[in-house]
Amino acid sequence: KAISEISFHNPIKAAEAIKNYFDIDIFHGIDQGEQEFLKLRFLRRHVYEHCAGVADEEYVNDSSDNVKIGQLIREKSSNVQTLIDLLRKVATNFADGFHSIT
């Protein structure tokens, strides 16, 4: 049951759970700054999906972003490319770790 409740909407908590349950480090080779980048992008994903890109109180409280409640959040195309690259690393780490389980 606990494994089925792992949510990748919070990549930091998901990485901790996967490490605890399977001893797979999905953040292998991904430094602290990149992990924070991922966390912020997933927080923004929530805002884009549920708030039409407008920062809400939860986002302002949970992120390190310098925005105010009600402010429209914009994303640079370079951030999207960085996000894709990091997610590719996370997925590769997960797949490699999964396939190494004996």
Short mmCIF file of N, CA and C in Angstrom, two decimals:
data_model
loop_
_atom_site.label_atom_id
_atom_site.label_comp_id
_atom_site.label_asym_id
_atom_site.label_seq_id
_atom_site.Cartn_x
_atom_site.Cartn_y
_atom_site.Cartn_z
N LYS A 1 0.83 -1.20 0.00
CA LYS A 1 0.00 0.00 0.00
C LYS A 1 0.87 1.25 0.00
N ALA A 2 1.92 1.28 0.81
CA ALA A 2 2.79 2.46 0.90
C ALA A 2 3.46 2.75 -0.44
N ILE A 3 3.86 1.71 -1.14
CA ILE A 3 4.52 1.90 -2.43
C ILE A 3 3.55 2.50 -3.44
N SER A 4 2.31 2.06 -3.41
CA SER A 4 1.32 2.59 -4.37
C SER A 4 0.99 4.06 -4.10
N GLU A 5 1.35 4.55 -2.92
CA GLU A 5 1.06 5.93 -2.57
C GLU A 5 2.23 6.89 -2.84
N ILE A 6 3.33 6.38 -3.40
CA ILE A 6 4.45 7.26 -3.75
C ILE A 6 3.98 8.20 -4.84
N SER A 7 4.14 9.49 -4.62
CA SER A 7 3.73 10.50 -5.59
C SER A 7 4.95 11.22 -6.15
N PHE A 8 5.05 11.20 -7.45
CA PHE A 8 6.15 11.92 -8.10
C PHE A 8 5.86 13.40 -8.25
N HIS A 9 4.71 13.85 -7.75
CA HIS A 9 4.44 15.29 -7.74
C HIS A 9 5.39 16.00 -6.79
N ASN A 10 5.94 15.25 -5.85
CA ASN A 10 6.97 15.76 -4.96
C ASN A 10 8.20 14.89 -5.17
N PRO A 11 9.10 15.29 -6.08
CA PRO A 11 10.22 14.41 -6.44
C PRO A 11 11.19 14.14 -5.29
N ILE A 12 11.31 15.05 -4.35
CA ILE A 12 12.23 14.84 -3.22
C ILE A 12 11.70 13.71 -2.34
N LYS A 13 10.44 13.77 -1.98
CA LYS A 13 9.84 12.72 -1.15
C LYS A 13 9.78 11.39 -1.89
N ALA A 14 9.51 11.44 -3.20
CA ALA A 14 9.48 10.21 -3.99
C ALA A 14 10.85 9.56 -4.01
N ALA A 15 11.90 10.36 -4.17
CA ALA A 15 13.27 9.82 -4.19
C ALA A 15 13.60 9.17 -2.86
N GLU A 16 13.20 9.79 -1.76
CA GLU A 16 13.44 9.22 -0.43
C GLU A 16 12.72 7.88 -0.28
N ALA A 17 11.48 7.81 -0.71
CA ALA A 17 10.70 6.59 -0.58
C ALA A 17 11.28 5.47 -1.44
N ILE A 18 11.66 5.78 -2.65
CA ILE A 18 12.24 4.77 -3.54
C ILE A 18 13.57 4.27 -2.99
N LYS A 19 14.35 5.16 -2.41
CA LYS A 19 15.60 4.75 -1.77
C LYS A 19 15.31 3.84 -0.59
N ASN A 20 14.33 4.18 0.23
CA ASN A 20 13.99 3.38 1.40
C ASN A 20 13.43 2.00 1.04
N TYR A 21 12.56 1.94 0.05
CA TYR A 21 11.91 0.68 -0.29
C TYR A 21 12.75 -0.22 -1.19
N PHE A 22 13.48 0.40 -2.12
CA PHE A 22 14.17 -0.41 -3.14
C PHE A 22 15.69 -0.21 -3.17
N ASP A 23 16.20 0.71 -2.37
CA ASP A 23 17.62 1.07 -2.39
C ASP A 23 18.06 1.53 -3.78
N ILE A 24 17.19 2.28 -4.43
CA ILE A 24 17.49 2.87 -5.73
C ILE A 24 17.61 4.38 -5.55
N ASP A 25 18.74 4.93 -5.98
CA ASP A 25 18.98 6.37 -5.88
C ASP A 25 18.64 7.02 -7.21
N ILE A 26 17.39 7.51 -7.32
CA ILE A 26 16.98 8.12 -8.59
C ILE A 26 17.67 9.46 -8.82
N PHE A 27 18.30 10.01 -7.79
CA PHE A 27 19.03 11.27 -7.92
C PHE A 27 20.54 11.06 -8.07
N HIS A 28 20.97 9.84 -8.38
CA HIS A 28 22.39 9.58 -8.60
C HIS A 28 22.91 10.50 -9.72
N GLY A 29 23.96 11.24 -9.42
CA GLY A 29 24.54 12.15 -10.41
C GLY A 29 23.78 13.46 -10.57
N ILE A 30 22.80 13.68 -9.73
CA ILE A 30 22.01 14.91 -9.78
C ILE A 30 22.29 15.67 -8.48
N ASP A 31 22.90 16.84 -8.61
CA ASP A 31 23.34 17.55 -7.41
C ASP A 31 22.18 18.27 -6.71
N GLN A 32 22.48 18.83 -5.55
CA GLN A 32 21.46 19.47 -4.72
C GLN A 32 20.75 20.61 -5.46
N GLY A 33 21.50 21.41 -6.19
CA GLY A 33 20.90 22.50 -6.96
C GLY A 33 19.93 21.99 -8.01
N GLU A 34 20.29 20.90 -8.66
CA GLU A 34 19.40 20.31 -9.67
C GLU A 34 18.16 19.71 -9.02
N GLN A 35 18.33 19.14 -7.83
CA GLN A 35 17.17 18.62 -7.10
C GLN A 35 16.21 19.75 -6.72
N GLU A 36 16.76 20.87 -6.30
CA GLU A 36 15.92 22.03 -5.98
C GLU A 36 15.22 22.56 -7.22
N PHE A 37 15.93 22.53 -8.36
CA PHE A 37 15.33 22.92 -9.63
C PHE A 37 14.12 22.04 -9.93
N LEU A 38 14.30 20.72 -9.77
CA LEU A 38 13.19 19.79 -10.00
C LEU A 38 12.02 20.07 -9.06
N LYS A 39 12.33 20.27 -7.80
CA LYS A 39 11.27 20.55 -6.82
C LYS A 39 10.46 21.78 -7.23
N LEU A 40 11.16 22.85 -7.61
CA LEU A 40 10.48 24.08 -8.01
C LEU A 40 9.64 23.86 -9.25
N ARG A 41 10.15 23.12 -10.23
CA ARG A 41 9.39 22.89 -11.46
C ARG A 41 8.13 22.07 -11.19
N PHE A 42 8.20 21.12 -10.25
CA PHE A 42 7.01 20.34 -9.93
C PHE A 42 6.01 21.18 -9.14
N LEU A 43 6.49 22.07 -8.31
CA LEU A 43 5.58 23.01 -7.64
C LEU A 43 4.91 23.90 -8.68
N ARG A 44 5.68 24.35 -9.66
CA ARG A 44 5.10 25.18 -10.73
C ARG A 44 4.10 24.39 -11.56
N ARG A 45 4.39 23.11 -11.80
CA ARG A 45 3.47 22.27 -12.57
C ARG A 45 2.09 22.30 -11.92
N HIS A 46 2.07 22.21 -10.60
CA HIS A 46 0.80 22.27 -9.88
C HIS A 46 0.09 23.61 -10.14
N VAL A 47 0.83 24.69 -10.11
CA VAL A 47 0.25 26.02 -10.34
C VAL A 47 -0.26 26.15 -11.78
N TYR A 48 0.52 25.64 -12.74
CA TYR A 48 0.07 25.72 -14.14
C TYR A 48 -1.20 24.90 -14.35
N GLU A 49 -1.26 23.73 -13.72
CA GLU A 49 -2.39 22.83 -13.93
C GLU A 49 -3.65 23.28 -13.18
N HIS A 50 -3.48 23.72 -11.95
CA HIS A 50 -4.65 23.98 -11.10
C HIS A 50 -4.98 25.46 -10.92
N CYS A 51 -4.05 26.35 -11.25
CA CYS A 51 -4.27 27.78 -11.00
C CYS A 51 -4.01 28.64 -12.23
N ALA A 52 -3.99 28.01 -13.41
CA ALA A 52 -3.77 28.73 -14.66
C ALA A 52 -2.48 29.56 -14.64
N GLY A 53 -1.49 29.06 -13.90
CA GLY A 53 -0.19 29.74 -13.87
C GLY A 53 -0.08 30.89 -12.88
N VAL A 54 -1.09 31.08 -12.08
CA VAL A 54 -1.09 32.18 -11.11
C VAL A 54 -0.67 31.63 -9.74
N ALA A 55 0.36 32.22 -9.16
CA ALA A 55 0.89 31.76 -7.88
C ALA A 55 -0.17 31.83 -6.79
N ASP A 56 -0.33 30.72 -6.09
CA ASP A 56 -1.25 30.70 -4.95
C ASP A 56 -0.44 30.69 -3.66
N GLU A 57 -1.14 30.71 -2.54
CA GLU A 57 -0.48 30.78 -1.24
C GLU A 57 0.42 29.56 -1.01
N GLU A 58 -0.06 28.39 -1.39
CA GLU A 58 0.73 27.16 -1.20
C GLU A 58 2.05 27.25 -1.96
N TYR A 59 2.00 27.72 -3.21
CA TYR A 59 3.22 27.83 -4.01
C TYR A 59 4.19 28.82 -3.38
N VAL A 60 3.70 29.97 -2.98
CA VAL A 60 4.55 30.99 -2.38
C VAL A 60 5.19 30.46 -1.10
N ASN A 61 4.43 29.73 -0.29
CA ASN A 61 4.95 29.19 0.97
C ASN A 61 5.94 28.05 0.76
N ASP A 62 5.70 27.20 -0.24
CA ASP A 62 6.50 25.99 -0.42
C ASP A 62 7.72 26.17 -1.32
N SER A 63 7.73 27.22 -2.11
CA SER A 63 8.83 27.41 -3.06
C SER A 63 9.80 28.48 -2.55
N SER A 64 10.93 28.50 -3.18
CA SER A 64 11.92 29.54 -2.89
C SER A 64 11.81 30.66 -3.93
N ASP A 65 10.75 30.61 -4.71
CA ASP A 65 10.56 31.56 -5.80
C ASP A 65 10.20 32.94 -5.24
N ASN A 66 10.69 33.95 -5.88
CA ASN A 66 10.45 35.33 -5.44
C ASN A 66 9.23 35.89 -6.18
N VAL A 67 8.05 35.36 -5.83
CA VAL A 67 6.80 35.82 -6.43
C VAL A 67 5.80 36.09 -5.33
N LYS A 68 4.75 36.79 -5.69
CA LYS A 68 3.69 37.11 -4.75
C LYS A 68 2.43 36.34 -5.13
N ILE A 69 1.57 36.14 -4.16
CA ILE A 69 0.28 35.50 -4.43
C ILE A 69 -0.43 36.32 -5.50
N GLY A 70 -0.96 35.61 -6.50
CA GLY A 70 -1.68 36.26 -7.59
C GLY A 70 -0.82 36.62 -8.79
N GLN A 71 0.49 36.47 -8.66
CA GLN A 71 1.40 36.80 -9.77
C GLN A 71 1.43 35.65 -10.78
N LEU A 72 1.40 36.00 -12.07
CA LEU A 72 1.50 35.02 -13.14
C LEU A 72 2.94 34.53 -13.23
N ILE A 73 3.11 33.23 -13.27
CA ILE A 73 4.45 32.63 -13.36
C ILE A 73 4.72 32.28 -14.81
N ARG A 74 5.89 32.65 -15.27
CA ARG A 74 6.32 32.34 -16.63
C ARG A 74 7.48 31.35 -16.57
N GLU A 75 7.63 30.56 -17.62
CA GLU A 75 8.71 29.59 -17.69
C GLU A 75 9.55 29.86 -18.93
N LYS A 76 10.86 29.83 -18.74
CA LYS A 76 11.79 30.00 -19.87
C LYS A 76 11.91 28.68 -20.61
N SER A 77 12.08 28.75 -21.93
CA SER A 77 12.24 27.52 -22.70
C SER A 77 13.50 26.77 -22.27
N SER A 78 14.53 27.49 -21.83
CA SER A 78 15.74 26.81 -21.38
C SER A 78 15.48 25.99 -20.11
N ASN A 79 14.57 26.45 -19.27
CA ASN A 79 14.21 25.68 -18.09
C ASN A 79 13.48 24.40 -18.46
N VAL A 80 12.67 24.46 -19.48
CA VAL A 80 11.95 23.27 -19.95
C VAL A 80 12.96 22.24 -20.45
N GLN A 81 13.96 22.68 -21.20
CA GLN A 81 14.98 21.76 -21.70
C GLN A 81 15.77 21.15 -20.54
N THR A 82 16.12 21.96 -19.56
CA THR A 82 16.84 21.46 -18.38
C THR A 82 15.98 20.44 -17.64
N LEU A 83 14.70 20.73 -17.49
CA LEU A 83 13.79 19.81 -16.83
C LEU A 83 13.74 18.47 -17.57
N ILE A 84 13.63 18.52 -18.87
CA ILE A 84 13.60 17.28 -19.67
C ILE A 84 14.88 16.48 -19.46
N ASP A 85 16.02 17.15 -19.49
CA ASP A 85 17.30 16.47 -19.30
C ASP A 85 17.38 15.82 -17.92
N LEU A 86 16.94 16.53 -16.89
CA LEU A 86 16.98 15.98 -15.54
C LEU A 86 16.01 14.82 -15.37
N LEU A 87 14.83 14.94 -15.94
CA LEU A 87 13.86 13.85 -15.85
C LEU A 87 14.36 12.61 -16.58
N ARG A 88 15.09 12.82 -17.66
CA ARG A 88 15.70 11.69 -18.37
C ARG A 88 16.71 10.98 -17.46
N LYS A 89 17.51 11.76 -16.72
CA LYS A 89 18.47 11.17 -15.78
C LYS A 89 17.74 10.40 -14.67
N VAL A 90 16.70 11.00 -14.13
CA VAL A 90 15.93 10.34 -13.06
C VAL A 90 15.35 9.03 -13.57
N ALA A 91 14.76 9.05 -14.75
CA ALA A 91 14.15 7.84 -15.31
C ALA A 91 15.20 6.77 -15.58
N THR A 92 16.35 7.17 -16.10
CA THR A 92 17.44 6.22 -16.36
C THR A 92 17.94 5.62 -15.06
N ASN A 93 18.11 6.46 -14.03
CA ASN A 93 18.55 5.95 -12.73
C ASN A 93 17.54 4.96 -12.17
N PHE A 94 16.25 5.27 -12.31
CA PHE A 94 15.22 4.37 -11.81
C PHE A 94 15.24 3.05 -12.56
N ALA A 95 15.30 3.12 -13.88
CA ALA A 95 15.31 1.90 -14.70
C ALA A 95 16.56 1.06 -14.42
N ASP A 96 17.71 1.69 -14.37
CA ASP A 96 18.95 0.97 -14.08
C ASP A 96 18.90 0.32 -12.70
N GLY A 97 18.42 1.06 -11.73
CA GLY A 97 18.30 0.51 -10.38
C GLY A 97 17.31 -0.62 -10.30
N PHE A 98 16.21 -0.48 -10.98
CA PHE A 98 15.19 -1.54 -10.98
C PHE A 98 15.73 -2.81 -11.60
N HIS A 99 16.44 -2.67 -12.71
CA HIS A 99 16.96 -3.85 -13.41
C HIS A 99 18.12 -4.51 -12.69
N SER A 100 18.69 -3.80 -11.72
CA SER A 100 19.80 -4.39 -10.96
C SER A 100 19.33 -5.12 -9.70
N ILE A 101 18.03 -5.05 -9.40
CA ILE A 101 17.48 -5.75 -8.24
C ILE A 101 17.55 -7.24 -8.51
N THR A 102 18.10 -7.97 -7.53
CA THR A 102 18.20 -9.43 -7.70
C THR A 102 17.36 -10.15 -6.69
#
